[in-house]
Amino acid sequence: IARKDISFYLADLSKKIANEFHFKSVFYWVPENTEYAKAYSVFDNSVDELNPMEDSLIQDLWLVVLETRQPFTRKIVSNENMQEVGMTVIPIPEATEIPIGMLICIFDGSNCGAHQHTSILQVIAQDIAMILHSFRFTNQLEYRVSKQERFHLAREIHDGLAQNLAYLKIQTAQM
């Protein structure tokens, strides 16, 4: 699975979710201190409206996700234009139901949020979790294969070099 392919797929998915459910924007967040952090750069599809979201707000949302493991909606005042915006946060669950990230949907303050769409957004979050797992598995597999190939190459070089040196030693001894 190429990083570029996943990036395009998830960027397209977030646009489709935003258009279908009339959100201002949709983005994914994965904590930096997890094994999924390497994949996070793939999902950096945030748009201008999201940039004002401070790290402290993201961390607060993440704490709620870890504690409740349930979707929730919040309203905040945007730093940019002082308008009220809402956000629906959907946990991205592992197979054990422990969240590994969040799907964050931003909507106008006048919009009622994503309450009627929560179940479909949870299914989408589960699909994102499967994509993250397959990405992680693919990276691990690629690492193991390259490590094994380096080992075999080193063995071939060592064995071939040892034979050549032994041959040269015999040849020089016969001179």
PDB file of C-alpha atoms in Angstrom:
ATOM      1  CA  ILE A   1       0.000   0.000   0.000  1.00  0.00           C
ATOM      2  CA  ALA A   2       1.596   3.239  -1.074  1.00  0.00           C
ATOM      3  CA  ARG A   3       1.473   6.200   1.286  1.00  0.00           C
ATOM      4  CA  LYS A   4       0.364   8.394  -1.596  1.00  0.00           C
ATOM      5  CA  ASP A   5      -2.570   6.094  -2.383  1.00  0.00           C
ATOM      6  CA  ILE A   6      -3.770   6.121   1.228  1.00  0.00           C
ATOM      7  CA  SER A   7      -3.347   9.872   1.412  1.00  0.00           C
ATOM      8  CA  PHE A   8      -5.413  10.452  -1.716  1.00  0.00           C
ATOM      9  CA  TYR A   9      -8.056   7.970  -0.634  1.00  0.00           C
ATOM     10  CA  LEU A  10      -8.520   9.495   2.813  1.00  0.00           C
ATOM     11  CA  ALA A  11      -8.393  13.074   1.541  1.00  0.00           C
ATOM     12  CA  ASP A  12     -11.089  12.168  -0.974  1.00  0.00           C
ATOM     13  CA  LEU A  13     -13.073  10.378   1.716  1.00  0.00           C
ATOM     14  CA  SER A  14     -12.992  13.416   4.012  1.00  0.00           C
ATOM     15  CA  LYS A  15     -14.204  15.673   1.180  1.00  0.00           C
ATOM     16  CA  LYS A  16     -17.031  13.270   0.375  1.00  0.00           C
ATOM     17  CA  ILE A  17     -18.069  13.069   4.036  1.00  0.00           C
ATOM     18  CA  ALA A  18     -18.027  16.872   4.303  1.00  0.00           C
ATOM     19  CA  ASN A  19     -20.098  17.267   1.132  1.00  0.00           C
ATOM     20  CA  GLU A  20     -22.572  14.493   1.897  1.00  0.00           C
ATOM     21  CA  PHE A  21     -23.304  15.556   5.462  1.00  0.00           C
ATOM     22  CA  HIS A  22     -22.870  19.331   4.906  1.00  0.00           C
ATOM     23  CA  PHE A  23     -19.887  19.731   7.222  1.00  0.00           C
ATOM     24  CA  LYS A  24     -17.464  22.620   6.816  1.00  0.00           C
ATOM     25  CA  SER A  25     -14.615  20.138   6.997  1.00  0.00           C
ATOM     26  CA  VAL A  26     -13.607  16.698   8.179  1.00  0.00           C
ATOM     27  CA  PHE A  27     -10.190  15.549   9.342  1.00  0.00           C
ATOM     28  CA  TYR A  28      -8.453  12.710  11.149  1.00  0.00           C
ATOM     29  CA  TRP A  29      -6.225  12.975  14.186  1.00  0.00           C
ATOM     30  CA  VAL A  30      -3.858  10.321  15.568  1.00  0.00           C
ATOM     31  CA  PRO A  31      -1.734  10.989  18.674  1.00  0.00           C
ATOM     32  CA  GLU A  32       1.967  11.458  17.985  1.00  0.00           C
ATOM     33  CA  ASN A  33       3.140   9.068  20.693  1.00  0.00           C
ATOM     34  CA  THR A  34       1.516   5.974  19.186  1.00  0.00           C
ATOM     35  CA  GLU A  35       2.703   3.408  16.694  1.00  0.00           C
ATOM     36  CA  TYR A  36       0.236   4.956  14.234  1.00  0.00           C
ATOM     37  CA  ALA A  37       2.020   8.315  14.317  1.00  0.00           C
ATOM     38  CA  LYS A  38       4.032   7.396  11.207  1.00  0.00           C
ATOM     39  CA  ALA A  39       0.765   7.095   9.318  1.00  0.00           C
ATOM     40  CA  TYR A  40      -0.496  10.420  10.663  1.00  0.00           C
ATOM     41  CA  SER A  41       1.370  12.426   8.042  1.00  0.00           C
ATOM     42  CA  VAL A  42      -0.632  10.495   5.481  1.00  0.00           C
ATOM     43  CA  PHE A  43      -3.855  11.839   6.930  1.00  0.00           C
ATOM     44  CA  ASP A  44      -2.867  15.482   7.278  1.00  0.00           C
ATOM     45  CA  ASN A  45      -5.780  16.752   5.223  1.00  0.00           C
ATOM     46  CA  SER A  46      -6.874  19.620   7.439  1.00  0.00           C
ATOM     47  CA  VAL A  47      -8.152  22.791   5.823  1.00  0.00           C
ATOM     48  CA  ASP A  48      -7.900  26.435   6.802  1.00  0.00           C
ATOM     49  CA  GLU A  49     -10.916  26.403   9.121  1.00  0.00           C
ATOM     50  CA  LEU A  50      -9.215  23.783  11.295  1.00  0.00           C
ATOM     51  CA  ASN A  51      -5.855  25.483  11.725  1.00  0.00           C
ATOM     52  CA  PRO A  52      -7.088  27.660  14.618  1.00  0.00           C
ATOM     53  CA  MET A  53      -7.825  24.511  16.608  1.00  0.00           C
ATOM     54  CA  GLU A  54      -5.237  24.653  19.328  1.00  0.00           C
ATOM     55  CA  ASP A  55      -3.335  21.677  20.631  1.00  0.00           C
ATOM     56  CA  SER A  56      -5.016  22.099  24.004  1.00  0.00           C
ATOM     57  CA  LEU A  57      -8.461  21.730  22.404  1.00  0.00           C
ATOM     58  CA  ILE A  58      -7.335  18.634  20.494  1.00  0.00           C
ATOM     59  CA  GLN A  59      -5.872  17.177  23.697  1.00  0.00           C
ATOM     60  CA  ASP A  60      -9.140  17.917  25.566  1.00  0.00           C
ATOM     61  CA  LEU A  61     -11.134  16.169  22.821  1.00  0.00           C
ATOM     62  CA  TRP A  62      -8.716  13.225  22.922  1.00  0.00           C
ATOM     63  CA  LEU A  63      -9.119  12.870  26.691  1.00  0.00           C
ATOM     64  CA  VAL A  64     -12.900  12.744  26.292  1.00  0.00           C
ATOM     65  CA  VAL A  65     -12.541  10.129  23.530  1.00  0.00           C
ATOM     66  CA  LEU A  66     -10.255   7.990  25.704  1.00  0.00           C
ATOM     67  CA  GLU A  67     -12.583   8.272  28.688  1.00  0.00           C
ATOM     68  CA  THR A  68     -15.943   7.737  26.988  1.00  0.00           C
ATOM     69  CA  ARG A  69     -14.996   5.838  23.791  1.00  0.00           C
ATOM     70  CA  GLN A  70     -18.224   7.275  22.397  1.00  0.00           C
ATOM     71  CA  PRO A  71     -19.024   9.918  19.759  1.00  0.00           C
ATOM     72  CA  PHE A  72     -19.864  13.370  21.082  1.00  0.00           C
ATOM     73  CA  THR A  73     -20.638  16.879  19.840  1.00  0.00           C
ATOM     74  CA  ARG A  74     -19.232  20.182  21.113  1.00  0.00           C
ATOM     75  CA  LYS A  75     -19.759  23.812  20.188  1.00  0.00           C
ATOM     76  CA  ILE A  76     -16.891  26.275  20.331  1.00  0.00           C
ATOM     77  CA  VAL A  77     -16.213  29.840  19.246  1.00  0.00           C
ATOM     78  CA  SER A  78     -13.874  29.997  16.264  1.00  0.00           C
ATOM     79  CA  ASN A  79     -10.705  32.020  16.871  1.00  0.00           C
ATOM     80  CA  GLU A  80     -10.739  33.358  13.313  1.00  0.00           C
ATOM     81  CA  ASN A  81     -14.102  35.093  13.013  1.00  0.00           C
ATOM     82  CA  MET A  82     -15.571  34.671  16.511  1.00  0.00           C
ATOM     83  CA  GLN A  83     -18.475  32.622  15.136  1.00  0.00           C
ATOM     84  CA  GLU A  84     -19.827  29.578  16.868  1.00  0.00           C
ATOM     85  CA  VAL A  85     -18.910  26.305  15.182  1.00  0.00           C
ATOM     86  CA  GLY A  86     -19.701  22.791  16.207  1.00  0.00           C
ATOM     87  CA  MET A  87     -17.719  19.626  16.005  1.00  0.00           C
ATOM     88  CA  THR A  88     -18.699  16.021  16.174  1.00  0.00           C
ATOM     89  CA  VAL A  89     -15.909  13.730  17.287  1.00  0.00           C
ATOM     90  CA  ILE A  90     -15.997  10.024  16.422  1.00  0.00           C
ATOM     91  CA  PRO A  91     -13.400   7.676  17.977  1.00  0.00           C
ATOM     92  CA  ILE A  92     -11.356   5.612  15.511  1.00  0.00           C
ATOM     93  CA  PRO A  93     -11.339   2.269  17.371  1.00  0.00           C
ATOM     94  CA  GLU A  94      -8.893  -0.613  17.419  1.00  0.00           C
ATOM     95  CA  ALA A  95     -10.272  -4.149  17.356  1.00  0.00           C
ATOM     96  CA  THR A  96     -10.217  -3.985  21.169  1.00  0.00           C
ATOM     97  CA  GLU A  97     -12.388  -0.839  20.979  1.00  0.00           C
ATOM     98  CA  ILE A  98      -9.544   1.282  22.383  1.00  0.00           C
ATOM     99  CA  PRO A  99      -9.412   4.503  20.345  1.00  0.00           C
ATOM    100  CA  ILE A 100      -6.329   5.032  18.199  1.00  0.00           C
ATOM    101  CA  GLY A 101      -7.446   8.401  16.843  1.00  0.00           C
ATOM    102  CA  MET A 102     -10.400  10.657  16.115  1.00  0.00           C
ATOM    103  CA  LEU A 103     -12.537  11.586  13.128  1.00  0.00           C
ATOM    104  CA  ILE A 104     -13.463  15.254  13.660  1.00  0.00           C
ATOM    105  CA  CYS A 105     -16.328  16.804  11.701  1.00  0.00           C
ATOM    106  CA  ILE A 106     -16.662  20.617  11.821  1.00  0.00           C
ATOM    107  CA  PHE A 107     -20.040  22.217  11.095  1.00  0.00           C
ATOM    108  CA  ASP A 108     -21.701  25.657  11.270  1.00  0.00           C
ATOM    109  CA  GLY A 109     -23.119  26.672  14.608  1.00  0.00           C
ATOM    110  CA  SER A 110     -26.542  26.806  12.937  1.00  0.00           C
ATOM    111  CA  ASN A 111     -26.275  23.172  11.837  1.00  0.00           C
ATOM    112  CA  CYS A 112     -27.656  20.577  14.255  1.00  0.00           C
ATOM    113  CA  GLY A 113     -24.503  18.483  14.086  1.00  0.00           C
ATOM    114  CA  ALA A 114     -24.050  14.884  13.166  1.00  0.00           C
ATOM    115  CA  HIS A 115     -26.433  13.206  15.596  1.00  0.00           C
ATOM    116  CA  GLN A 116     -28.474  11.696  12.772  1.00  0.00           C
ATOM    117  CA  HIS A 117     -25.275  10.534  11.026  1.00  0.00           C
ATOM    118  CA  THR A 118     -23.419   9.108  14.026  1.00  0.00           C
ATOM    119  CA  SER A 119     -23.893   5.447  13.132  1.00  0.00           C
ATOM    120  CA  ILE A 120     -22.591   5.854   9.565  1.00  0.00           C
ATOM    121  CA  LEU A 121     -19.677   7.973  10.827  1.00  0.00           C
ATOM    122  CA  GLN A 122     -18.805   5.204  13.290  1.00  0.00           C
ATOM    123  CA  VAL A 123     -18.700   2.688  10.423  1.00  0.00           C
ATOM    124  CA  ILE A 124     -16.441   5.068   8.485  1.00  0.00           C
ATOM    125  CA  ALA A 125     -14.202   5.391  11.575  1.00  0.00           C
ATOM    126  CA  GLN A 126     -13.950   1.592  11.751  1.00  0.00           C
ATOM    127  CA  ASP A 127     -12.945   1.542   8.074  1.00  0.00           C
ATOM    128  CA  ILE A 128     -10.268   4.144   8.796  1.00  0.00           C
ATOM    129  CA  ALA A 129      -9.017   1.943  11.649  1.00  0.00           C
ATOM    130  CA  MET A 130      -8.730  -0.997   9.233  1.00  0.00           C
ATOM    131  CA  ILE A 131      -6.791   1.206   6.806  1.00  0.00           C
ATOM    132  CA  LEU A 132      -4.435   2.224   9.623  1.00  0.00           C
ATOM    133  CA  HIS A 133      -3.947  -1.408  10.623  1.00  0.00           C
ATOM    134  CA  SER A 134      -3.219  -2.496   7.062  1.00  0.00           C
ATOM    135  CA  PHE A 135      -0.824   0.434   6.623  1.00  0.00           C
ATOM    136  CA  ARG A 136       0.991  -0.518   9.838  1.00  0.00           C
ATOM    137  CA  PHE A 137       1.082  -4.204   8.866  1.00  0.00           C
ATOM    138  CA  THR A 138       2.404  -3.357   5.399  1.00  0.00           C
ATOM    139  CA  ASN A 139       5.167  -1.199   6.887  1.00  0.00           C
ATOM    140  CA  GLN A 140       6.157  -3.994   9.277  1.00  0.00           C
ATOM    141  CA  LEU A 141       6.152  -6.533   6.461  1.00  0.00           C
ATOM    142  CA  GLU A 142       8.252  -4.291   4.206  1.00  0.00           C
ATOM    143  CA  TYR A 143      10.748  -3.781   7.040  1.00  0.00           C
ATOM    144  CA  ARG A 144      11.028  -7.528   7.681  1.00  0.00           C
ATOM    145  CA  VAL A 145      11.462  -8.309   4.002  1.00  0.00           C
ATOM    146  CA  SER A 146      14.176  -5.670   3.553  1.00  0.00           C
ATOM    147  CA  LYS A 147      15.936  -6.849   6.722  1.00  0.00           C
ATOM    148  CA  GLN A 148      15.860 -10.442   5.475  1.00  0.00           C
ATOM    149  CA  GLU A 149      17.136  -9.396   2.051  1.00  0.00           C
ATOM    150  CA  ARG A 150      20.016  -7.450   3.644  1.00  0.00           C
ATOM    151  CA  PHE A 151      20.892 -10.536   5.702  1.00  0.00           C
ATOM    152  CA  HIS A 152      20.954 -12.783   2.623  1.00  0.00           C
ATOM    153  CA  LEU A 153      22.972 -10.247   0.666  1.00  0.00           C
ATOM    154  CA  ALA A 154      25.483  -9.908   3.508  1.00  0.00           C
ATOM    155  CA  ARG A 155      25.797 -13.690   3.689  1.00  0.00           C
ATOM    156  CA  GLU A 156      26.403 -13.952  -0.067  1.00  0.00           C
ATOM    157  CA  ILE A 157      29.001 -11.200   0.023  1.00  0.00           C
ATOM    158  CA  HIS A 158      30.711 -12.735   3.044  1.00  0.00           C
ATOM    159  CA  ASP A 159      30.717 -16.267   1.629  1.00  0.00           C
ATOM    160  CA  GLY A 160      31.877 -15.139  -1.805  1.00  0.00           C
ATOM    161  CA  LEU A 161      34.559 -12.901  -0.349  1.00  0.00           C
ATOM    162  CA  ALA A 162      35.776 -15.651   1.995  1.00  0.00           C
ATOM    163  CA  GLN A 163      36.088 -18.096  -0.907  1.00  0.00           C
ATOM    164  CA  ASN A 164      37.949 -15.564  -3.049  1.00  0.00           C
ATOM    165  CA  LEU A 165      40.361 -14.734  -0.219  1.00  0.00           C
ATOM    166  CA  ALA A 166      41.003 -18.416   0.463  1.00  0.00           C
ATOM    167  CA  TYR A 167      41.699 -18.978  -3.243  1.00  0.00           C
ATOM    168  CA  LEU A 168      44.082 -16.010  -3.333  1.00  0.00           C
ATOM    169  CA  LYS A 169      45.831 -17.294  -0.209  1.00  0.00           C
ATOM    170  CA  ILE A 170      46.354 -20.716  -1.838  1.00  0.00           C
ATOM    171  CA  GLN A 171      47.579 -19.097  -5.052  1.00  0.00           C
ATOM    172  CA  THR A 172      50.090 -16.895  -3.225  1.00  0.00           C
ATOM    173  CA  ALA A 173      51.264 -19.848  -1.106  1.00  0.00           C
ATOM    174  CA  GLN A 174      52.005 -21.828  -4.267  1.00  0.00           C
ATOM    175  CA  MET A 175      54.172 -19.051  -5.706  1.00  0.00           C
TER     176      MET A 175
END
